[in-house]
Every structure is written in C-alpha cells, then in structure tokens.
Tab-separated table of C-alpha atoms in Angstrom:
chain	number	residue	atom	x	y	z
H	1	GLU	CA	17.072	-0.222	6.175
H	2	ALA	CA	18.262	3.341	5.976
H	3	ASP	CA	21.472	4.081	8.105
H	4	ILE	CA	20.243	7.391	9.325
H	5	TYR	CA	19.813	7.646	12.941
H	6	GLN	CA	18.006	10.798	15.656
H	7	THR	CA	18.605	11.005	19.199
H	8	PRO	CA	17.024	11.525	21.371
H	9	ARG	CA	13.665	10.020	20.188
H	10	TYR	CA	11.987	11.416	23.313
H	11	LEU	CA	12.779	14.917	25.223
H	12	VAL	CA	10.463	16.511	27.562
H	13	ILE	CA	12.052	19.649	28.790
H	14	GLY	CA	11.134	22.539	30.364
H	15	THR	CA	10.362	26.325	28.853
H	16	GLY	CA	13.778	28.103	28.362
H	17	LYS	CA	16.268	25.193	27.849
H	18	LYS	CA	18.821	24.744	25.389
H	19	ILE	CA	18.545	21.399	23.395
H	20	THR	CA	20.185	19.757	20.700
H	21	LEU	CA	18.459	17.047	18.401
H	22	GLU	CA	21.372	14.879	16.970
H	23	CYS	CA	21.323	13.657	13.252
H	24	SER	CA	23.924	11.296	11.823
H	25	GLN	CA	23.658	9.285	8.626
H	26	THR	CA	26.296	6.707	7.828
H	27	MET	CA	25.754	6.941	3.831
H	28	GLY	CA	27.875	9.241	2.791
H	29	HIS	CA	24.940	11.665	1.623
H	30	ASP	CA	26.300	15.074	0.776
H	31	LYS	CA	22.214	16.514	1.213
H	32	MET	CA	20.404	16.466	4.756
H	33	TYR	CA	17.281	18.222	5.901
H	34	TRP	CA	15.446	18.727	8.947
H	35	TYR	CA	11.531	18.652	8.863
H	36	GLN	CA	9.041	19.762	11.339
H	37	GLN	CA	5.556	17.582	11.452
H	38	ASP	CA	2.416	18.563	12.728
H	39	PRO	CA	0.305	16.990	14.968
H	40	GLY	CA	-1.801	16.753	11.831
H	41	MET	CA	0.592	15.061	9.893
H	42	GLU	CA	2.108	17.803	7.448
H	43	LEU	CA	5.787	18.091	6.891
H	44	HIS	CA	7.228	21.465	6.981
H	45	LEU	CA	11.116	21.935	5.857
H	46	ILE	CA	12.657	24.183	8.198
H	47	HIS	CA	16.439	23.374	7.280
H	48	TYR	CA	18.628	21.665	4.773
H	49	SER	CA	22.323	21.473	3.650
H	50	TYR	CA	24.103	20.689	0.610
H	51	GLY	CA	27.115	19.383	2.387
H	52	VAL	CA	29.798	20.541	5.102
H	53	ASN	CA	29.498	24.203	5.929
H	54	SER	CA	26.587	24.697	3.935
H	55	THR	CA	23.048	25.585	5.486
H	56	GLU	CA	19.753	27.242	4.402
H	57	LYS	CA	16.439	27.787	5.571
H	58	GLY	CA	13.335	25.981	4.630
H	59	ASP	CA	9.640	26.865	3.877
H	60	LEU	CA	8.723	27.403	7.365
H	61	SER	CA	10.303	29.824	9.569
H	62	SER	CA	12.358	28.128	12.547
H	63	GLU	CA	13.858	29.784	15.688
H	64	SER	CA	16.213	26.604	15.486
H	65	THR	CA	19.449	26.882	14.231
H	66	VAL	CA	21.726	24.181	12.036
H	67	SER	CA	25.346	22.789	11.774
H	68	ARG	CA	27.152	20.856	9.560
H	69	ILE	CA	30.737	20.682	10.082
H	70	ARG	CA	31.382	16.992	9.310
H	71	THR	CA	29.211	15.388	6.274
H	72	GLU	CA	27.689	12.749	8.509
H	73	HIS	CA	26.265	15.049	11.224
H	74	PHE	CA	23.665	17.588	11.073
H	75	PRO	CA	22.432	18.662	14.405
H	76	LEU	CA	19.736	21.325	15.196
H	77	THR	CA	19.232	23.660	18.320
H	78	LEU	CA	17.270	25.586	19.930
H	79	GLU	CA	18.562	28.383	22.402
H	80	SER	CA	15.617	29.010	24.578
H	81	ALA	CA	12.684	26.098	23.942
H	82	ARG	CA	9.123	26.674	24.389
H	83	PRO	CA	5.725	24.963	24.458
H	84	SER	CA	5.451	26.905	20.744
H	85	HIS	CA	8.418	24.486	19.674
H	86	THR	CA	6.537	20.894	20.587
H	87	SER	CA	5.997	18.735	17.725
H	88	GLN	CA	8.020	16.040	15.752
H	89	TYR	CA	11.509	16.477	13.942
H	90	LEU	CA	12.467	13.771	11.436
H	91	CYS	CA	15.648	14.553	9.871
H	92	ALA	CA	16.737	13.334	6.262
H	93	SER	CA	19.018	12.551	3.980
H	94	SER	CA	19.803	12.117	0.132
H	95	GLU	CA	22.864	11.997	-2.083
H	96	GLY	CA	23.664	15.059	-3.750
H	97	VAL	CA	22.203	14.871	-7.015
H	98	THR	CA	21.191	17.328	-8.988
H	99	SER	CA	17.711	19.545	-8.966
H	100	GLY	CA	15.102	17.964	-10.989
H	101	VAL	CA	15.749	14.495	-10.944
H	102	TYR	CA	15.272	11.265	-8.949
H	103	ASN	CA	15.816	11.690	-4.998
H	104	GLU	CA	15.443	9.445	-2.369
H	105	GLN	CA	15.208	10.751	0.751
H	106	PHE	CA	15.962	8.379	3.650
H	107	PHE	CA	14.349	9.606	6.740
H	108	GLY	CA	15.519	9.078	10.413
H	109	PRO	CA	12.728	7.611	12.988
H	110	GLY	CA	12.319	11.512	14.628
H	111	THR	CA	12.467	13.092	17.721
H	112	ARG	CA	9.518	13.887	19.863
H	113	LEU	CA	9.908	16.906	21.553
H	114	THR	CA	7.236	18.344	24.583
H	115	VAL	CA	8.505	21.160	25.817
H	116	LEU	CA	6.462	22.203	28.803
W	1	GLY	CA	3.393	26.878	-7.375
W	2	GLU	CA	4.086	24.089	-5.013
W	3	ASP	CA	1.183	22.717	-3.901
W	4	VAL	CA	0.498	19.063	-3.365
W	5	GLU	CA	-2.631	18.383	-1.896
W	6	GLN	CA	-4.331	14.670	-0.358
W	7	SER	CA	-7.147	13.937	1.354
W	8	LEU	CA	-6.735	13.488	5.040
W	9	PHE	CA	-8.380	10.160	5.848
W	10	LEU	CA	-9.285	7.029	4.444
W	11	SER	CA	-10.858	3.778	6.127
W	12	VAL	CA	-10.902	0.499	4.254
W	13	ARG	CA	-11.973	-3.165	5.316
W	14	GLU	CA	-9.366	-5.431	5.027
W	15	GLY	CA	-8.650	-7.178	1.770
W	16	ASP	CA	-10.481	-4.462	0.324
W	17	SER	CA	-8.754	-2.375	-2.422
W	18	SER	CA	-7.731	1.211	-1.064
W	19	VAL	CA	-6.874	4.038	-3.295
W	20	ILE	CA	-5.085	7.017	-2.162
W	21	ASN	CA	-5.000	10.237	-4.449
W	22	CYS	CA	-2.942	13.130	-4.592
W	23	THR	CA	-3.218	16.301	-6.907
W	24	TYR	CA	-0.445	18.623	-7.800
W	25	THR	CA	-0.199	22.105	-9.593
W	26	ASP	CA	3.227	22.049	-11.178
W	27	SER	CA	3.147	20.065	-14.570
W	28	SER	CA	7.149	20.279	-14.398
W	29	SER	CA	7.361	17.789	-11.895
W	30	THR	CA	9.696	15.255	-13.322
W	31	TYR	CA	9.735	12.334	-10.683
W	32	LEU	CA	6.400	11.647	-8.278
W	33	TYR	CA	6.668	9.280	-5.009
W	34	TRP	CA	4.795	7.904	-2.486
W	35	TYR	CA	6.197	7.751	0.968
W	36	LYS	CA	4.491	5.615	3.982
W	37	GLN	CA	4.768	6.750	7.798
W	38	GLU	CA	4.070	4.241	10.586
W	39	PRO	CA	3.086	5.269	13.688
W	40	GLY	CA	6.512	6.496	15.887
W	41	ALA	CA	8.439	6.540	12.476
W	42	GLY	CA	10.432	8.216	9.852
W	43	LEU	CA	9.003	8.214	6.283
W	44	GLN	CA	9.993	5.192	4.124
W	45	LEU	CA	10.073	5.302	0.225
W	46	LEU	CA	7.355	2.771	-1.004
W	47	THR	CA	7.078	3.546	-4.809
W	48	TYR	CA	8.236	6.502	-7.255
W	49	ILE	CA	7.140	7.321	-11.095
W	50	PHE	CA	8.806	9.232	-13.811
W	51	SER	CA	6.490	11.667	-15.248
W	52	ASN	CA	6.928	10.275	-18.609
W	53	MET	CA	4.998	7.123	-17.447
W	54	ASP	CA	1.401	6.361	-16.720
W	55	MET	CA	1.332	3.359	-14.803
W	56	LYS	CA	3.564	1.562	-12.471
W	57	GLN	CA	2.539	-1.694	-10.827
W	58	ASP	CA	5.180	-2.948	-7.876
W	59	GLN	CA	3.746	-6.267	-6.011
W	60	ARG	CA	0.271	-4.874	-4.409
W	61	LEU	CA	0.726	-1.169	-5.319
W	62	THR	CA	0.013	0.201	-8.716
W	63	VAL	CA	0.541	4.274	-9.220
W	64	LEU	CA	-1.037	5.661	-11.681
W	65	LEU	CA	-0.135	9.006	-13.227
W	66	ASN	CA	-2.736	11.668	-15.228
W	67	LYS	CA	-0.585	14.377	-16.239
W	68	LYS	CA	-3.135	15.987	-17.956
W	69	ASP	CA	-4.997	16.250	-14.531
W	70	LYS	CA	-2.110	16.638	-12.468
W	71	HIS	CA	-3.329	13.424	-10.132
W	72	LEU	CA	-1.497	10.814	-8.896
W	73	SER	CA	-2.920	7.639	-7.258
W	74	LEU	CA	-1.690	5.021	-5.473
W	75	ARG	CA	-3.927	1.820	-5.165
W	76	ILE	CA	-3.069	-0.910	-2.631
W	77	ALA	CA	-4.462	-4.518	-3.562
W	78	ASP	CA	-5.439	-6.332	-0.546
W	79	THR	CA	-4.908	-4.218	1.941
W	80	GLN	CA	-4.044	-5.764	5.258
W	81	THR	CA	-3.846	-4.148	8.616
W	82	GLY	CA	-0.127	-3.933	8.436
W	83	ASP	CA	-0.850	-1.256	5.583
W	84	SER	CA	-2.141	1.282	8.040
W	85	ALA	CA	0.056	4.411	8.039
W	86	ILE	CA	0.353	8.124	7.086
W	87	TYR	CA	0.981	8.081	2.951
W	88	PHE	CA	2.678	11.122	1.970
W	89	CYS	CA	3.012	12.037	-2.257
W	90	ALA	CA	6.007	14.335	-2.972
W	91	GLU	CA	7.081	15.474	-6.170
W	92	THR	CA	10.482	16.648	-7.403
W	93	LEU	CA	10.465	19.853	-9.432
W	94	PRO	CA	13.627	20.864	-11.321
W	95	GLY	CA	15.424	23.989	-10.163
W	96	SER	CA	13.813	23.360	-6.975
W	97	ALA	CA	16.580	23.609	-4.390
W	98	ARG	CA	14.709	21.544	-1.696
W	99	GLN	CA	14.358	18.267	-3.867
W	100	LEU	CA	10.892	17.253	-2.303
W	101	THR	CA	7.646	18.969	-2.286
W	102	PHE	CA	5.388	16.749	0.121
W	103	GLY	CA	1.679	16.685	0.518
W	104	SER	CA	0.032	16.923	3.462
W	105	GLY	CA	-0.564	13.032	4.266
W	106	THR	CA	-3.373	10.257	4.065
W	107	GLN	CA	-4.145	8.708	7.227
W	108	LEU	CA	-5.409	4.982	6.122
W	109	THR	CA	-7.292	3.026	8.743
W	110	VAL	CA	-7.489	-0.711	7.825
W	111	LEU	CA	-10.649	-2.108	9.847
W	112	PRO	CA	-10.708	-5.966	10.361
C-alpha cells in the first residue's frame, strides 16, 4: 500500500477563500506531482517537483501554486478559490529516476474540492 | 506528439473477458503502464510492459503491445464486479520531464 496522504478528502468552500491542499509521502521519493481530474475522468498535470526547492508548471495552466520545502511535503495553494476550481485534485510521487526509464507513480486518495 | 487515446466506456457481463484498448502516437515510448482507479480513490499501478516486449501476463491480466500500430491493450479474464473502475494507460517517454503521459481513461462497468 502506498504511503501517500492527502487532506482534506473533501472540501466545500465559498468563492474568494484561500485554501491549501496537503500532500505528504513517507517513501522518501524525490519527485512529486499534482494532477487535476475532470469530471469526465481525464488527468491533467498541473505541477511537479524534482526535489526540495524545485517546482515546475505542468501541461494545464493553473492558478494554484505549490511549494516544496521538505522532501515529504508538497502542498498546493489557491489564493482565491472560484467555482471553476471545482475538481478532484490528485497528488502522486515517484523515485527520482532519470527520464525514460521505469517510473511507477504512487497516488494519494485525492481531494474533492467544491467551490460555491 | 504525446497523445494517448482510449475509448471512454466499456460494459461487460460478469465472467466474460474485458479488453481495454489504448493507442499512442510516440514510438519512442520506453515503458507503458495500466493504472486502475476505483471510485473515490487515487490511481494504482496494475501492470506495465517494457517496449521491447509483445506480451505480458500476470494472473487474470494480459497486456499486448503492438509497436508497429502503436497499440496497447489490457485483457481481464473472468471479469468480476470488483473490476469495475476507470482504467488509464500511460507511457514513459525518454527525455520527458513529466515522466508519465496518461490516456483519457476507460470506465469499465461489469454487469451481474
């Protein structure tokens, strides 16, 4: 069983609020990822990190920001939530292997965010 | 390009075989994966295949890879109601910073 955790699991919040979605892993993985999952199932990579103090934007433009101050922790923040941010957010991690080789990503259970 | 495509829905009867298909466009893929997502949960790796293999079998799961047609399939034998989930194929590309490119997912529904 993967040791990657996300809190909260469900969040309903009003427009304009600042929120932080937490993601932690205990596997010592260097690489971490945030995905946004549409109601239609498709996964979109919004942020990733190679390690401490490294963050990159993914394929889908997102108004969220991330930080990586500790290896095990990769929080995602929305400064001012809007209804368009309503979605499922999935966090994942993997070992720090070089690109092009076997890369299993371990996923957290997700946070379902609803912005009213 | 880095497009990975799947059909959106598949329904089968319990006990039948399920075949979920995936096509990809980048022939330099090194590894291809199948992930499973159960309702309300994250994704979990089911199986994977290295690009120099044609087939891989793991209990009820059989993965077939046709590199010429850039086609990947997952066959589930004796499908059970617990197999109902969303199945994602994914590929690893050399030099890709994001490591994995996922398909759009196939919702498998197993009917009793």
